[in-house]
XYZ file of C-alpha atoms in Angstrom:
558
model
C 1.481 36.352 52.426
C -0.943 36.064 49.525
C 1.103 37.833 46.869
C 2.820 41.203 46.535
C 1.011 44.335 47.712
C 2.176 47.926 47.616
C 1.809 49.965 50.791
C 2.586 53.631 51.483
C 5.302 53.781 54.062
C 5.004 56.224 56.899
C 6.085 56.836 60.476
C 3.517 55.609 62.990
C 2.121 58.406 65.141
C 2.150 58.191 68.884
C -1.127 57.132 70.381
C -2.416 55.558 67.158
C -2.624 51.902 66.240
C -0.196 50.988 63.461
C -1.584 49.991 60.123
C -2.159 46.199 60.305
C -1.047 45.820 56.694
C 2.527 46.418 57.738
C 4.130 42.995 58.096
C 6.014 43.787 61.270
C 3.053 45.056 63.298
C 0.719 42.960 65.340
C -2.862 42.840 64.166
C -4.884 42.778 67.402
C -8.066 41.873 65.578
C -6.709 38.815 63.710
C -3.992 37.783 66.200
C -5.174 38.025 69.788
C -2.009 36.319 70.959
C 1.514 37.596 71.011
C 2.566 35.621 67.915
C 1.451 37.093 64.605
C 1.193 34.862 61.495
C 3.095 37.554 59.684
C 6.263 36.531 61.486
C 8.386 33.559 60.587
C 8.090 30.533 62.817
C 10.863 29.964 65.290
C 12.767 26.701 65.207
C 11.506 23.984 67.513
C 12.678 24.014 71.130
C 14.206 27.474 70.722
C 12.860 30.494 72.599
C 13.233 34.026 71.227
C 12.401 37.339 72.789
C 11.694 38.775 69.351
C 10.437 37.705 65.936
C 11.736 37.904 62.391
C 9.459 39.119 59.631
C 9.290 37.616 56.209
C 11.465 39.410 53.606
C 9.807 42.384 51.949
C 10.856 44.990 49.429
C 11.181 48.578 50.570
C 10.279 50.982 47.794
C 11.964 53.916 49.580
C 15.316 52.225 50.154
C 14.934 50.036 47.055
C 16.201 47.068 48.995
C 14.922 43.788 50.216
C 14.618 43.893 53.978
C 13.684 41.671 56.836
C 12.924 43.065 60.292
C 13.582 41.840 63.784
C 10.994 43.049 66.269
C 11.260 42.826 70.044
C 9.126 44.423 72.776
C 10.699 46.416 75.605
C 8.822 45.582 78.809
C 8.106 48.207 81.443
C 9.587 47.951 84.958
C 6.248 46.877 86.271
C 4.718 43.477 86.065
C 2.433 44.374 83.191
C 2.714 46.631 80.215
C 5.356 47.446 77.709
C 7.693 50.405 77.768
C 8.584 50.398 74.114
C 8.941 48.482 70.878
C 12.173 47.991 68.884
C 12.286 47.020 65.212
C 15.550 46.467 63.393
C 15.625 46.268 59.585
C 18.269 44.053 57.957
C 19.289 44.442 54.322
C 19.059 41.038 52.613
C 19.436 42.274 49.040
C 22.798 40.548 48.777
C 21.232 37.155 49.445
C 20.374 34.891 46.529
C 16.954 33.446 45.851
C 17.734 29.956 44.612
C 14.515 28.026 44.104
C 16.278 24.906 42.779
C 17.118 21.883 44.912
C 20.034 22.168 47.308
C 22.977 20.501 45.550
C 25.457 21.584 48.253
C 27.421 23.425 45.570
C 25.742 26.809 45.795
C 26.847 29.999 47.465
C 26.748 30.492 51.236
C 24.469 33.501 50.637
C 21.582 31.409 49.323
C 18.398 31.280 51.357
C 17.942 27.647 52.274
C 14.223 27.856 52.916
C 13.619 28.753 49.257
C 15.318 25.626 47.895
C 12.956 23.326 46.041
C 10.253 25.958 45.387
C 10.696 25.981 41.614
C 7.876 24.959 39.286
C 9.770 22.653 36.918
C 8.464 19.140 36.295
C 10.858 17.187 38.468
C 10.325 13.894 36.659
C 11.061 15.234 33.182
C 13.130 18.383 33.709
C 15.781 19.758 36.036
C 16.016 23.160 37.641
C 19.198 25.141 36.888
C 19.843 28.266 38.959
C 20.590 31.254 36.757
C 23.534 32.415 38.851
C 25.389 29.540 37.231
C 24.703 31.356 33.962
C 26.039 34.681 35.262
C 22.634 36.075 36.230
C 21.587 36.888 39.790
C 18.716 38.719 41.355
C 16.142 38.770 44.132
C 13.205 37.653 42.095
C 11.017 34.654 41.629
C 11.812 32.488 38.586
C 15.563 33.112 38.460
C 16.160 29.668 37.048
C 15.784 27.584 33.915
C 14.058 24.258 33.401
C 16.106 21.877 31.229
C 14.950 18.482 30.024
C 16.600 15.616 31.858
C 18.654 12.968 29.985
C 16.247 10.666 28.212
C 13.650 13.428 27.678
C 13.100 16.037 24.995
C 10.759 18.865 24.136
C 9.747 20.153 20.699
C 9.440 23.655 22.219
C 12.298 26.046 22.994
C 14.907 23.282 22.470
C 13.968 21.813 25.852
C 15.067 24.896 27.863
C 12.364 27.004 29.550
C 12.668 30.351 31.328
C 11.717 30.017 34.986
C 9.737 33.249 35.017
C 7.487 31.987 32.224
C 7.175 28.613 33.959
C 6.046 30.358 37.152
C 3.361 32.272 35.219
C 2.201 29.101 33.456
C 1.964 27.292 36.790
C -0.147 30.083 38.270
C -2.442 29.995 35.234
C -2.821 26.236 35.627
C -3.685 26.686 39.308
C -6.416 29.159 38.390
C -7.634 26.942 35.522
C -6.854 29.632 32.957
C -4.452 27.554 30.851
C -2.922 24.071 30.673
C 0.330 25.200 29.062
C 2.310 24.181 32.156
C 1.404 20.497 31.743
C 1.632 20.447 27.926
C 4.229 22.897 26.640
C 6.579 22.995 29.634
C 6.583 19.241 30.303
C 9.342 17.283 28.535
C 8.484 14.090 26.704
C 10.278 10.807 27.166
C 12.680 9.681 24.451
C 12.311 6.405 22.632
C 13.459 3.353 24.641
C 17.232 3.165 24.985
C 17.917 6.816 24.114
C 20.233 8.626 26.516
C 19.919 11.919 24.617
C 17.460 12.778 21.885
C 15.886 15.716 20.100
C 12.718 13.987 18.969
C 10.714 10.762 19.079
C 13.034 8.956 16.652
C 14.196 5.480 17.836
C 17.730 4.961 19.112
C 17.787 1.160 19.434
C 18.039 -1.317 16.602
C 15.030 -3.581 16.243
C 15.255 -7.360 16.565
C 13.460 -9.646 14.131
C 12.299 -12.116 16.750
C 10.484 -14.571 14.421
C 13.635 -14.834 12.318
C 15.857 -15.315 15.368
C 13.445 -17.854 16.848
C 13.552 -19.929 13.663
C 17.354 -19.971 13.706
C 17.419 -20.850 17.409
C 14.917 -23.682 16.885
C 17.091 -25.224 14.201
C 20.173 -24.924 16.440
C 18.333 -26.615 19.327
C 17.284 -29.359 16.922
C 20.967 -29.817 16.038
C 21.819 -30.149 19.737
C 19.275 -32.925 20.252
C 20.401 -34.574 17.016
C 23.953 -34.605 18.365
C 22.800 -36.263 21.583
C 20.767 -38.779 19.582
C 23.843 -39.549 17.480
C 25.824 -40.291 20.656
C 23.161 -42.759 21.765
C 23.019 -44.300 18.281
C 26.793 -44.706 18.185
C 26.942 -46.454 21.569
C 24.162 -48.802 20.575
C 26.307 -49.867 17.594
C 29.731 -49.396 19.150
C 30.629 -53.068 18.612
C 30.382 -52.650 14.857
C 33.750 -52.418 13.145
C 32.991 -49.051 11.576
C 32.747 -47.482 15.077
C 35.056 -49.805 17.009
C 38.192 -49.095 14.963
C 37.570 -45.327 15.267
C 37.666 -45.092 19.116
C 34.046 -44.561 20.274
C 35.231 -42.533 23.280
C 36.815 -39.894 21.047
C 33.809 -39.886 18.746
C 31.564 -39.185 21.743
C 33.870 -36.379 22.939
C 33.732 -34.839 19.478
C 29.933 -34.873 19.513
C 29.816 -33.318 22.995
C 32.009 -30.449 21.796
C 29.779 -29.962 18.761
C 26.690 -29.803 20.981
C 28.318 -27.118 23.140
C 29.163 -25.070 20.049
C 25.529 -25.261 18.927
C 24.478 -23.793 22.290
C 26.228 -20.537 21.412
C 23.166 -19.615 19.355
C 21.049 -19.812 22.513
C 23.525 -17.611 24.406
C 23.435 -14.792 21.826
C 19.685 -15.074 21.161
C 18.337 -12.460 23.633
C 19.411 -8.863 24.071
C 22.924 -9.360 25.365
C 23.870 -8.684 28.962
C 26.695 -9.733 31.273
C 25.471 -13.283 31.806
C 24.719 -13.991 28.157
C 28.185 -12.710 27.232
C 29.768 -15.108 29.740
C 27.759 -17.982 28.260
C 28.783 -16.913 24.744
C 32.508 -16.982 25.545
C 32.297 -20.353 27.299
C 30.202 -22.155 24.677
C 32.212 -20.827 21.739
C 35.732 -21.457 23.014
C 35.153 -24.527 25.173
C 33.128 -26.292 22.463
C 35.795 -25.511 19.874
C 38.561 -26.777 22.161
C 36.787 -30.068 22.939
C 35.841 -30.840 19.320
C 39.103 -29.780 17.747
C 41.293 -31.468 20.367
C 39.449 -34.794 20.035
C 39.844 -34.803 16.257
C 43.461 -33.677 16.443
C 44.412 -36.365 18.939
C 43.138 -39.065 16.567
C 44.942 -37.529 13.606
C 48.142 -37.077 15.570
C 48.120 -40.772 16.486
C 47.878 -41.622 12.803
C 50.783 -39.261 12.121
C 52.990 -40.982 14.695
C 52.054 -44.437 13.383
C 52.493 -43.473 9.760
C 55.915 -41.875 10.238
C 57.479 -44.698 12.288
C 60.661 -45.968 10.598
C 61.197 -49.132 12.602
C 59.680 -52.586 12.340
C 58.171 -52.140 15.792
C 54.555 -50.974 15.651
C 53.762 -47.818 17.634
C 50.787 -48.394 19.897
C 49.025 -45.366 21.421
C 45.976 -46.334 23.409
C 42.914 -44.191 23.980
C 43.907 -43.857 27.610
C 47.266 -42.352 26.645
C 45.627 -39.896 24.281
C 43.123 -38.892 26.941
C 45.997 -38.204 29.326
C 47.441 -35.786 26.762
C 44.057 -34.296 25.992
C 43.122 -33.504 29.609
C 45.892 -30.876 30.129
C 44.775 -29.013 27.011
C 41.185 -28.859 28.244
C 42.366 -27.941 31.735
C 44.314 -24.967 30.392
C 41.208 -23.769 28.553
C 39.036 -24.134 31.683
C 41.540 -22.211 33.822
C 41.796 -19.449 31.221
C 38.023 -19.060 30.870
C 37.506 -19.184 34.641
C 40.174 -16.553 35.296
C 38.739 -14.382 32.546
C 35.221 -14.632 33.976
C 36.245 -13.808 37.558
C 38.868 -11.108 36.971
C 37.493 -9.269 33.939
C 33.896 -10.367 33.461
C 32.712 -9.862 29.870
C 30.013 -7.234 29.595
C 27.621 -6.071 26.876
C 28.526 -2.699 25.417
C 26.609 -0.415 23.073
C 27.650 -0.274 19.424
C 25.971 1.335 16.424
C 24.958 -0.174 13.140
C 25.232 1.499 9.738
C 22.079 3.563 10.408
C 23.277 4.840 13.793
C 20.952 2.648 15.862
C 22.438 1.153 19.004
C 22.388 -2.463 20.159
C 24.292 -4.621 22.613
C 27.400 -6.599 21.741
C 29.807 -8.445 24.003
C 32.966 -6.509 24.684
C 36.287 -7.522 23.144
C 39.557 -6.933 24.922
C 43.017 -8.445 25.219
C 41.546 -11.634 26.727
C 39.744 -12.278 23.431
C 42.783 -11.371 21.357
C 45.132 -13.591 23.381
C 42.773 -16.558 23.135
C 42.292 -15.951 19.403
C 46.066 -16.013 18.859
C 46.310 -19.283 20.799
C 43.515 -20.867 18.773
C 45.134 -19.763 15.508
C 48.407 -21.415 16.529
C 46.492 -24.531 17.565
C 44.746 -24.592 14.200
C 48.075 -24.166 12.400
C 49.508 -27.168 14.242
C 46.432 -29.209 13.349
C 46.738 -28.284 9.678
C 50.382 -29.350 9.727
C 49.508 -32.709 11.294
C 46.815 -33.265 8.668
C 49.289 -32.415 5.918
C 51.717 -35.012 7.276
C 49.086 -37.770 7.048
C 47.682 -36.745 3.678
C 48.966 -39.996 2.082
C 48.225 -42.268 5.050
C 45.843 -45.146 4.389
C 43.233 -46.057 6.985
C 40.156 -48.165 7.211
C 36.966 -46.458 6.015
C 39.131 -43.516 4.857
C 38.625 -41.807 8.213
C 42.025 -40.132 8.428
C 41.367 -38.190 5.258
C 37.829 -37.230 6.306
C 39.027 -35.903 9.662
C 41.722 -33.940 7.845
C 39.042 -32.401 5.662
C 37.059 -31.495 8.796
C 40.073 -29.767 10.382
C 40.802 -27.905 7.159
C 37.172 -26.816 7.072
C 37.230 -25.553 10.678
C 40.342 -23.468 10.006
C 38.967 -22.077 6.743
C 35.499 -21.227 8.076
C 36.753 -19.419 11.187
C 39.264 -17.421 9.175
C 36.671 -16.501 6.560
C 34.054 -15.446 9.129
C 36.538 -13.161 10.916
C 37.313 -11.507 7.578
C 33.595 -11.108 6.822
C 32.926 -9.485 10.204
C 35.825 -7.047 9.902
C 35.795 -6.220 6.194
C 32.335 -6.823 4.730
C 29.937 -6.270 7.653
C 31.817 -4.116 10.203
C 28.603 -2.246 11.159
C 26.025 -4.965 10.655
C 22.847 -4.984 12.714
C 22.004 -7.525 15.415
C 20.043 -9.822 13.088
C 22.829 -9.918 10.490
C 25.371 -10.730 13.198
C 23.106 -13.470 14.516
C 22.776 -14.901 11.013
C 26.559 -14.814 10.529
C 27.006 -16.668 13.819
C 24.514 -19.289 12.674
C 26.292 -19.691 9.315
C 29.662 -20.051 11.045
C 28.283 -22.667 13.439
C 26.667 -24.690 10.677
C 29.642 -24.532 8.312
C 32.111 -25.573 10.999
C 30.127 -27.842 13.328
C 27.538 -29.453 11.051
C 30.048 -30.062 8.273
C 32.420 -31.682 10.802
C 29.686 -34.034 11.993
C 28.769 -34.837 8.403
C 32.350 -35.638 7.391
C 33.243 -37.711 10.470
C 29.963 -39.496 11.177
C 28.072 -39.371 7.888
C 29.911 -42.254 6.133
C 29.768 -44.391 9.291
C 26.035 -43.992 9.788
C 25.460 -44.591 6.087
C 27.370 -47.902 6.226
C 25.355 -48.987 9.269
C 22.084 -48.152 7.538
C 23.209 -50.205 4.517
C 24.076 -53.135 6.735
C 27.815 -52.827 6.083
C 28.837 -51.508 9.494
C 30.398 -54.829 10.522
C 32.259 -55.398 7.265
C 35.858 -54.457 6.604
C 36.722 -51.757 4.143
C 37.639 -53.876 1.096
C 39.079 -50.920 -0.762
C 41.459 -50.133 2.063
C 42.451 -53.775 2.383
C 43.129 -53.974 -1.338
C 45.578 -51.078 -0.885
C 47.465 -53.007 1.764
C 45.657 -51.724 4.900
C 45.132 -54.719 7.145
C 42.604 -55.266 9.872
C 45.261 -54.529 12.465
C 45.780 -51.020 11.098
C 43.137 -48.375 11.575
C 42.920 -44.682 12.113
C 44.224 -45.213 15.609
C 47.278 -47.106 14.430
C 46.546 -49.905 16.867
C 43.323 -51.512 15.683
C 41.311 -52.595 18.675
C 42.257 -50.862 21.870
C 44.118 -53.200 24.238
C 42.088 -52.197 27.262
C 39.023 -53.828 25.706
C 38.266 -57.521 25.987
C 39.932 -59.525 23.160
C 37.782 -60.167 20.097
C 38.371 -63.711 18.768
C 36.832 -62.900 15.420
C 39.201 -59.963 15.008
C 42.189 -62.059 15.960
C 41.174 -64.776 13.479
C 40.940 -62.213 10.719
C 44.422 -60.956 11.474
C 45.828 -64.493 11.586
C 44.185 -65.286 8.258
C 45.824 -62.261 6.682
C 49.258 -63.226 7.994
C 48.820 -66.808 6.765
C 47.741 -65.537 3.346
C 50.828 -63.350 3.165
C 53.093 -66.265 4.118
C 51.417 -68.616 1.624
C 51.769 -66.059 -1.133
C 55.467 -65.615 -0.408
C 56.021 -69.386 -0.408
C 54.177 -69.732 -3.721
C 56.224 -66.936 -5.174
C 59.526 -68.510 -4.153
C 58.355 -71.885 -5.428
C 57.682 -70.529 -8.910
C 60.936 -68.587 -8.995
C 63.078 -71.616 -8.072
C 61.084 -73.804 -10.467
C 62.108 -71.476 -13.250
C 65.746 -71.598 -12.198
C 65.870 -75.397 -12.248
C 63.709 -75.774 -15.328
C 64.876 -73.348 -17.982
C 62.673 -74.904 -20.614
C 59.481 -73.737 -18.832
C 57.789 -70.651 -20.143
C 55.510 -68.355 -18.197
C 51.826 -68.810 -18.738
C 49.437 -65.988 -19.592
C 47.938 -64.453 -16.455
C 50.595 -65.918 -14.125
C 53.186 -64.044 -12.076
C 55.358 -63.468 -15.166
C 54.123 -62.029 -18.414
C 55.407 -60.155 -21.424
C 57.764 -57.210 -21.386
C 55.100 -55.085 -23.054
C 52.975 -55.132 -19.901
C 52.948 -51.536 -18.587
C 54.053 -51.052 -14.993
C 55.664 -54.477 -14.728
C 58.819 -55.067 -12.686
C 61.536 -57.289 -14.154
C 62.334 -60.429 -12.190
C 66.010 -60.637 -11.114
C 66.094 -64.332 -12.228
C 64.510 -63.780 -15.617
C 66.687 -64.000 -18.758
C 64.136 -63.917 -21.520
C 62.513 -60.594 -20.679
C 59.892 -61.904 -18.218
C 58.483 -59.362 -15.808
C 56.860 -59.546 -12.363
C 53.430 -57.965 -12.407
C 51.831 -59.244 -9.206
C 53.152 -59.114 -5.698
C 52.531 -61.782 -3.090
C 50.413 -59.303 -1.109
C 47.869 -59.181 -3.973
C 46.825 -62.705 -3.174
């Protein structure tokens, strides 16, 4: 109605026109029709005989009233016999200017909901009756900053009465306090609650992370190039006796482990956490299982106590390897579908938040299984610590397995004890160090000597040192030499036959000399022959010798 006005109340006199300032009287000059703008509008499609006035405050009764006015028509066709006005006390109603949250009192006036002057985008209206204060007055509310916003004034809580005054002053261009002082400011990105413009999220050193990721991607392509290089030279002895199929599987697992750095590169979310779990655990399982299968075959061959040679083909080892990988795939798939890993907020040492993949009993159960798997691998490597193999591959693979177990154990200790509240860049660097120390070192130990021999032109030559220690061409890391499912290699078979013939010739020569000594006692051993002086260290006494002659060379040394 244009703002509050004070009128002197009085009883209208008969025969005089009522004062048009009274809200319940018709103003014939401004409202020629029956409906006065001073009355509230009726709902649509509803017909009333009378009209309700807007609420007004009666100074005499000191109450808020609203009046219902209805004309009393005369018996005739035209004219009006009287006029009835009924005043209703509405002082017990509540003026709630905040939005209707369906939790207020039944006595609230619905039409006044949403008439507050708070900034809806940055602050929220709170009705003061919730604070124990009620009253029929404008501004009976407070404006509080919403989550994610703050104000340097009044701790972010503004009295509604003052906000109403500031809004009126802004409407009349007298002040801009409503849009400056009473408007909350947005917090720094990622802040759910704040009291100032200070940041809440940890910063990421993207050039540093990009450099690490680039090197990891280079390692992935190097691994793929090494697979191609190995298959181009797979007929060389240095690769053939080491099962190229298992070498390729090892490299594939290493490439998957390198991809973990790409999964944890961005700000983590649900999908990057899923990729992190899969690349880390699946790559570890593939690499470690391939190396362990080769070492386990050596263990079975080395510990055999019969004259019959144990032959375990690559196909048999693959049949044992597939169930292990299948169990890992089922576990990771069930984990992903039933309890999808998510990124949760954690704080660094300075209180800044960043995302990290959640850890629960799925992680702990898988970690326990991997620890037991590592322990079994260490035991197998310990059993073959004295086993001889061509190109010394059994020992190098043992070193690689020891390294994997040591690096993973050390990195867990570093995360938990030394850097429990490290920032995102430190954690990314630790992941890179763990990947390089476990994966790159494994590739260097297993494939480095092989590639070096090929580059020197010795990839198709037998390991003379191993052969001098009694390791024949038919014995390799696999315990079977060439795999039987491959086409027979005549050159390899000739080499093996030559070795057997040399052994037999040496034994015949040995027996010939021994029996010559028995039948010819006057002969004396020559210097440098099979028998020499007793003073020779490490010599073994011949059972047929009587004059202190010793056996210093075995037939295999020939």
